Short mmCIF file of C-alpha atoms in Angstrom, two decimals:
data_model
loop_
_atom_site.label_atom_id
_atom_site.label_comp_id
_atom_site.label_asym_id
_atom_site.label_seq_id
_atom_site.Cartn_x
_atom_site.Cartn_y
_atom_site.Cartn_z
CA MET V 1 53.48 115.99 70.36
CA ARG V 2 55.04 118.13 67.66
CA ASP V 3 58.40 119.65 68.47
CA PHE V 4 60.05 121.49 65.60
CA SER V 5 62.53 123.44 67.71
CA ARG V 6 65.45 121.69 65.99
CA CYS V 7 64.19 122.27 62.44
CA LYS V 8 65.89 124.75 60.11
CA VAL V 9 63.03 127.18 60.63
CA PRO V 10 62.16 126.78 64.33
CA GLY V 11 58.51 125.98 64.82
CA GLU V 12 57.91 124.44 61.40
CA LEU V 13 58.86 121.29 59.51
CA ASN V 14 59.38 121.65 55.76
CA ALA V 15 59.21 118.42 53.83
CA ILE V 16 58.46 116.73 50.51
CA ASN V 17 57.10 113.28 49.75
CA LEU V 18 57.87 111.26 46.63
CA SER V 19 56.05 108.02 45.95
CA ASP V 20 55.83 105.17 43.47
CA ILE V 21 58.93 106.11 41.49
CA HIS V 22 59.34 102.61 40.02
CA PHE V 23 62.97 102.71 38.95
CA ILE V 24 63.92 99.86 36.57
CA HIS V 25 60.51 100.19 34.91
CA ARG V 26 59.94 98.29 31.67
CA GLN V 27 58.36 101.18 29.77
CA THR V 28 59.28 104.50 31.38
CA PRO V 29 63.09 104.86 31.21
CA THR V 30 64.93 104.98 34.52
CA ALA V 31 67.05 107.83 33.13
CA ASN V 32 63.87 109.89 32.67
CA LEU V 33 62.63 109.15 36.18
CA ILE V 34 66.01 110.12 37.61
CA LEU V 35 65.90 113.45 35.77
CA GLN V 36 62.36 114.11 36.99
CA CYS V 37 63.10 113.23 40.63
CA THR V 38 66.28 115.29 40.60
CA GLN V 39 64.54 118.38 39.28
CA LEU V 40 61.70 118.09 41.80
CA ILE V 41 64.18 117.83 44.68
CA ARG V 42 66.52 120.55 43.43
CA ASN V 43 63.63 122.96 42.97
CA GLU V 44 63.13 122.94 46.74
CA ASP V 45 65.18 125.32 48.88
CA PRO V 46 67.74 123.15 50.73
CA ALA V 47 68.24 125.91 53.28
CA THR V 48 64.75 125.26 54.67
CA LEU V 49 64.06 121.65 53.62
CA ASP V 50 64.19 119.34 56.66
CA LEU V 51 62.81 116.05 55.41
CA ILE V 52 62.32 113.90 52.31
CA THR V 53 59.92 110.98 52.71
CA ILE V 54 59.43 108.26 50.12
CA SER V 55 56.19 106.33 50.66
CA GLY V 56 57.13 103.10 48.90
CA ASP V 57 57.81 101.54 45.49
CA VAL V 58 61.19 103.08 44.82
CA PHE V 59 61.68 100.12 42.46
CA ASP V 60 59.44 98.46 39.92
CA ARG V 61 61.06 95.01 40.06
CA ILE V 62 63.95 93.03 41.47
CA THR V 63 67.35 93.68 39.92
CA SER V 64 70.03 91.03 40.16
CA PHE V 65 72.45 92.01 37.40
CA ILE V 66 74.51 95.13 36.73
CA THR V 67 72.55 96.79 33.97
CA ASP V 68 72.77 100.36 32.70
CA ASP V 69 69.61 101.21 34.68
CA VAL V 70 71.03 99.75 37.89
CA ILE V 71 74.21 101.82 37.45
CA ARG V 72 72.11 104.91 36.80
CA PHE V 73 70.06 104.29 39.93
CA ARG V 74 73.12 103.72 42.11
CA ASN V 75 74.71 106.92 40.87
CA TRP V 76 71.50 108.83 41.55
CA GLY V 77 70.98 107.21 44.96
CA THR V 78 74.53 108.14 45.94
CA TRP V 79 73.90 111.71 44.78
CA LEU V 80 70.70 111.86 46.86
CA LEU V 81 72.49 110.62 49.99
CA ARG V 82 75.28 113.16 49.54
CA TYR V 83 72.78 115.94 48.84
CA CYS V 84 70.90 115.09 52.05
CA ALA V 85 74.15 114.93 54.04
CA GLU V 86 75.40 118.24 52.66
CA HIS V 87 72.16 120.07 53.40
CA HIS V 88 71.24 118.25 56.63
CA ILE V 89 68.05 116.74 55.21
CA THR V 90 66.65 113.57 56.77
CA LEU V 91 65.74 110.86 54.23
CA VAL V 92 62.98 108.41 55.23
CA ILE V 93 62.16 105.45 52.98
CA LEU V 94 59.19 103.13 53.49
CA GLU V 95 59.01 99.67 51.96
CA GLY V 96 56.34 99.47 49.29
CA THR V 97 54.69 96.53 47.56
CA ALA V 98 56.74 93.34 47.90
CA LEU V 99 56.34 92.59 44.19
CA HIS V 100 58.10 95.86 43.39
CA ASP V 101 60.52 96.94 46.14
CA GLN V 102 61.54 93.52 47.49
CA GLU V 103 63.50 95.32 50.24
CA GLN V 104 66.00 96.70 47.73
CA SER V 105 65.78 100.14 49.39
CA LYS V 106 68.05 98.74 52.10
CA TRP V 107 70.73 99.69 49.60
CA PHE V 108 70.45 103.31 50.77
CA LEU V 109 71.53 102.28 54.28
CA GLU V 110 74.32 100.07 52.95
CA GLN V 111 75.65 102.73 50.57
CA ASN V 112 75.48 105.43 53.22
CA ASP V 113 77.66 103.30 55.51
CA ALA V 114 79.99 101.85 52.87
CA ALA V 115 80.77 105.21 51.28
CA LYS V 116 80.89 106.97 54.67
CA ILE V 117 78.46 109.61 53.39
CA GLY V 118 77.02 110.46 56.77
CA ALA V 119 73.43 111.15 55.73
CA THR V 120 70.57 110.67 58.18
CA VAL V 121 68.67 107.94 56.37
CA LEU V 122 65.89 105.80 57.86
CA TYR V 123 64.31 102.72 56.27
CA TYR V 124 61.20 100.93 57.58
CA ASN V 125 59.83 97.60 56.37
CA THR V 126 57.45 96.69 59.18
CA LEU V 127 54.60 98.20 61.17
CA CYS V 128 56.07 100.34 63.94
CA VAL V 129 55.91 103.72 65.69
CA HIS V 130 58.91 105.99 66.25
CA GLN V 131 59.40 109.39 67.81
CA GLU V 132 61.67 110.90 65.20
CA ALA V 133 64.35 113.54 65.70
CA PHE V 134 62.62 115.78 63.16
CA GLY V 135 59.85 116.35 65.69
CA LEU V 136 57.03 113.95 64.81
CA LYS V 137 55.76 110.69 66.20
CA VAL V 138 55.37 108.58 63.05
CA LEU V 139 53.53 105.32 62.48
CA TYR V 140 55.02 103.39 59.56
CA LEU V 141 52.82 100.94 57.66
CA PRO V 142 54.39 99.21 54.63
CA ASP V 143 52.36 97.35 52.04
CA ASN V 144 51.79 93.59 52.37
CA TYR V 145 51.77 93.77 56.17
CA SER V 146 48.60 91.69 56.00
CA HIS V 147 46.23 90.89 53.16
CA ASP V 148 43.34 91.41 55.59
CA PRO V 149 42.75 95.15 56.20
CA ASN V 150 40.88 94.36 59.42
CA ILE V 151 43.93 92.58 60.85
CA THR V 152 46.12 95.48 59.77
CA LEU V 153 43.83 98.03 61.42
CA ALA V 154 43.69 96.01 64.63
CA ASP V 155 47.50 95.85 64.78
CA VAL V 156 47.76 99.56 64.02
CA ARG V 157 45.49 100.23 66.99
CA LYS V 158 47.65 97.98 69.19
CA GLN V 159 50.70 100.05 68.25
CA ILE V 160 48.82 103.20 69.17
CA GLU V 161 47.83 101.73 72.54
CA LEU V 162 51.51 101.12 73.22
CA HIS V 163 53.01 104.32 71.83
CA GLY V 164 50.21 106.89 71.63
CA VAL V 165 48.50 108.58 68.69
CA PRO V 166 50.94 109.43 65.88
CA ASP V 167 51.35 112.88 64.37
CA LEU V 168 51.90 111.27 60.97
CA ILE V 169 51.10 107.92 59.38
CA LEU V 170 53.41 107.10 56.47
CA MET V 171 51.98 104.12 54.63
CA HIS V 172 51.75 102.28 51.34
CA GLY V 173 48.30 100.97 50.47
CA ALA V 174 44.95 101.72 48.86
CA PHE V 175 42.01 103.39 50.58
CA ASP V 176 38.36 102.62 49.91
CA TYR V 177 37.64 105.97 48.25
CA GLN V 178 40.41 105.43 45.66
CA LEU V 179 39.01 102.32 43.98
CA PRO V 180 35.74 101.38 42.24
CA GLU V 181 33.59 98.80 43.98
CA ILE V 182 34.57 95.96 41.66
CA ALA V 183 38.28 96.50 42.39
CA LYS V 184 37.77 96.37 46.16
CA ARG V 185 36.85 92.68 46.04
CA ASP V 186 40.35 91.55 45.09
CA ASN V 187 42.45 94.14 46.91
CA CYS V 188 43.44 94.87 50.49
CA VAL V 189 41.60 98.17 50.86
CA HIS V 190 41.92 100.33 53.96
CA ASP V 191 39.03 102.11 55.66
CA SER V 192 39.66 105.82 55.11
CA GLU V 193 37.31 106.93 57.89
CA ALA V 194 38.96 104.62 60.42
CA TYR V 195 42.42 105.99 59.64
CA ASN V 196 41.23 109.58 59.59
CA ALA V 197 39.68 108.96 63.01
CA ILE V 198 43.06 107.80 64.34
CA VAL V 199 44.92 111.03 63.57
CA ARG V 200 42.02 113.48 63.89
CA PRO V 201 42.38 114.00 67.71
CA VAL V 202 45.95 115.34 67.33
CA ASN V 203 45.42 117.12 64.00
CA GLY V 204 47.71 114.53 62.48
CA TRP V 205 48.12 113.53 58.86
CA ILE V 206 48.38 110.47 56.64
CA ILE V 207 50.61 110.11 53.58
CA SER V 208 50.01 107.06 51.43
CA GLY V 209 51.58 105.57 48.35
CA HIS V 210 50.43 102.74 46.05
CA ILE V 211 47.67 104.35 43.98
CA HIS V 212 49.27 106.38 41.20
CA VAL V 213 46.63 109.11 41.05
CA ALA V 214 46.90 112.11 43.38
CA SER V 215 44.00 112.56 45.81
CA GLN V 216 43.00 113.89 49.21
CA ARG V 217 40.38 112.78 51.73
CA GLU V 218 40.25 114.83 54.95
CA ARG V 219 43.59 114.03 56.68
CA ILE V 220 44.76 111.63 53.94
CA ASN V 221 47.13 113.00 51.30
CA VAL V 222 48.22 111.03 48.24
CA GLY V 223 50.67 112.45 45.73
CA GLY V 224 50.38 109.58 43.27
CA SER V 225 53.34 108.41 41.22
CA VAL V 226 56.20 110.83 40.55
CA GLY V 227 56.22 109.98 36.83
CA ARG V 228 53.81 108.61 34.27
CA LEU V 229 54.14 104.84 34.05
CA ALA V 230 51.17 103.60 32.00
CA HIS V 231 48.29 104.53 29.77
CA ASN V 232 45.17 105.85 31.50
CA GLU V 233 47.41 107.95 33.76
CA GLU V 234 47.09 111.11 31.70
CA GLY V 235 46.51 113.34 34.72
CA PRO V 236 49.21 115.43 36.44
CA LYS V 237 52.14 113.64 38.10
CA GLY V 238 54.46 114.92 40.77
CA MET V 239 55.03 114.99 44.53
CA LEU V 240 53.69 116.46 47.77
CA ARG V 241 55.19 119.46 49.53
CA TYR V 242 54.08 119.82 53.14
CA GLN V 243 54.80 122.32 55.86
CA LEU V 244 53.74 121.33 59.36
CA ARG V 245 53.74 123.94 62.10
CA GLU V 246 53.62 123.84 65.86
CA ASP V 247 50.59 126.14 65.71
CA PHE V 248 48.93 123.58 63.36
CA GLN V 249 48.60 126.05 60.47
CA ASP V 250 49.73 123.31 58.09
CA THR V 251 49.88 123.54 54.31
CA TRP V 252 49.91 120.83 51.66
CA THR V 253 50.77 121.44 48.01
CA PHE V 254 50.85 119.15 45.01
CA VAL V 255 53.97 119.95 42.96
CA GLU V 256 53.59 118.92 39.33
CA ASN V 257 56.33 117.07 37.46
CA LYS V 258 56.60 119.05 34.23
CA LEU V 259 59.04 116.57 32.66
CA THR V 260 56.86 113.47 32.92
CA ASP V 261 56.76 111.01 30.02
CA THR V 262 53.92 111.10 27.52
CA TYR V 263 51.46 108.20 27.35
CA LEU V 264 48.93 109.12 24.68
CA THR V 265 45.81 107.19 23.65
CA LEU V 266 44.46 107.98 20.19
CA LYS V 267 40.88 107.01 19.45
CA LEU V 268 40.70 106.57 15.70
CA HIS V 269 37.17 105.64 14.76
CA ASN V 270 35.60 106.12 11.35
CA VAL V 271 38.84 107.39 9.80
CA SER V 272 39.32 106.45 6.15
CA ASP V 273 42.58 105.06 4.79
CA GLU V 274 43.08 108.29 2.87
CA GLU V 275 42.62 110.39 6.03
CA LEU V 276 44.70 108.22 8.35
CA PRO V 277 48.23 109.59 7.54
CA ASP V 278 47.13 113.20 7.97
CA VAL V 279 45.17 112.44 11.16
CA LEU V 280 48.18 110.69 12.71
CA ALA V 281 50.55 113.47 11.65
CA SER V 282 48.26 116.06 13.21
CA LYS V 283 47.72 114.24 16.50
CA LEU V 284 51.40 113.32 16.92
CA LYS V 285 52.80 116.74 16.06
CA GLY V 286 55.30 117.84 18.69
CA ILE V 287 55.25 114.50 20.52
CA ALA V 288 58.69 113.35 21.73
CA LYS V 289 60.18 110.36 19.93
CA ASP V 290 60.27 108.19 23.06
CA SER V 291 56.59 108.77 23.86
CA HIS V 292 54.18 105.87 24.35
CA ILE V 293 51.33 105.89 21.85
CA GLN V 294 48.27 103.64 22.05
CA ILE V 295 45.65 103.49 19.32
CA LYS V 296 42.08 102.48 20.11
CA CYS V 297 39.77 101.51 17.29
CA ALA V 298 37.29 98.87 16.17
CA LYS V 299 38.23 95.89 14.03
CA THR V 300 36.36 97.47 11.17
CA ASP V 301 38.39 100.68 11.38
CA VAL V 302 41.32 101.30 9.05
CA ALA V 303 43.73 101.85 11.94
CA ASP V 304 43.27 98.25 13.04
#
């Protein structure tokens, strides 16, 4: 049962969710992602913000050496912990895909303790249910719990039998409506109707990471990746802002990241060699120097 009596605005929980940040990415600079995340967080009013959730894939890959990007991340992570401590914001981090996170987000717990920062930071890397101090019963479901979605769903239902229906499911994984049929054959894809049915009786919600495109299906909310990380992701990037109320007049808002990197695909068909320089100059006008440009053409085209 919701209880927001201890929130900054009694009766309502104000929160944001970031997902699929992918620090230490091979193409999108970590420095850019740090700038984007920082602006998104700072644009929220800390006087009313109660909670920051991160629904997996903080990292893109394992990091075992002290590189410039690792130093940048540690500086940013320390800033985030101190910001949360200063403004009494709870930070919740869910483990994402094993290939990406590899439990490196435990660093937030270690740094919080080692530097005596005093932030309220929670990290979950297994299926579990907790009644949290911020007023929600939350079921946490990290990626790679099981490669069989039927086993995962059965174990989720067992947790609910033990602990009751959650107000919020924070998870990392793909739903059936997010992927084309051909992609479902090789992926662990969750049944959106089954999960909606779980939270529907209590007017609960589901936040999921993993798929980088923002979407919504009844009680399921997906913010997609914070930044742009690849071609074919030309749509808006950003985060979710959500306000949950004890009277259930909840609101969800997609907050766009206006600083996201540019990944541009140019289709240059039937362009002559004389036209090519002017066409490129026109299409690339105003594009930042560190943008990612992809050219699509046929072998018979000049641009090839």
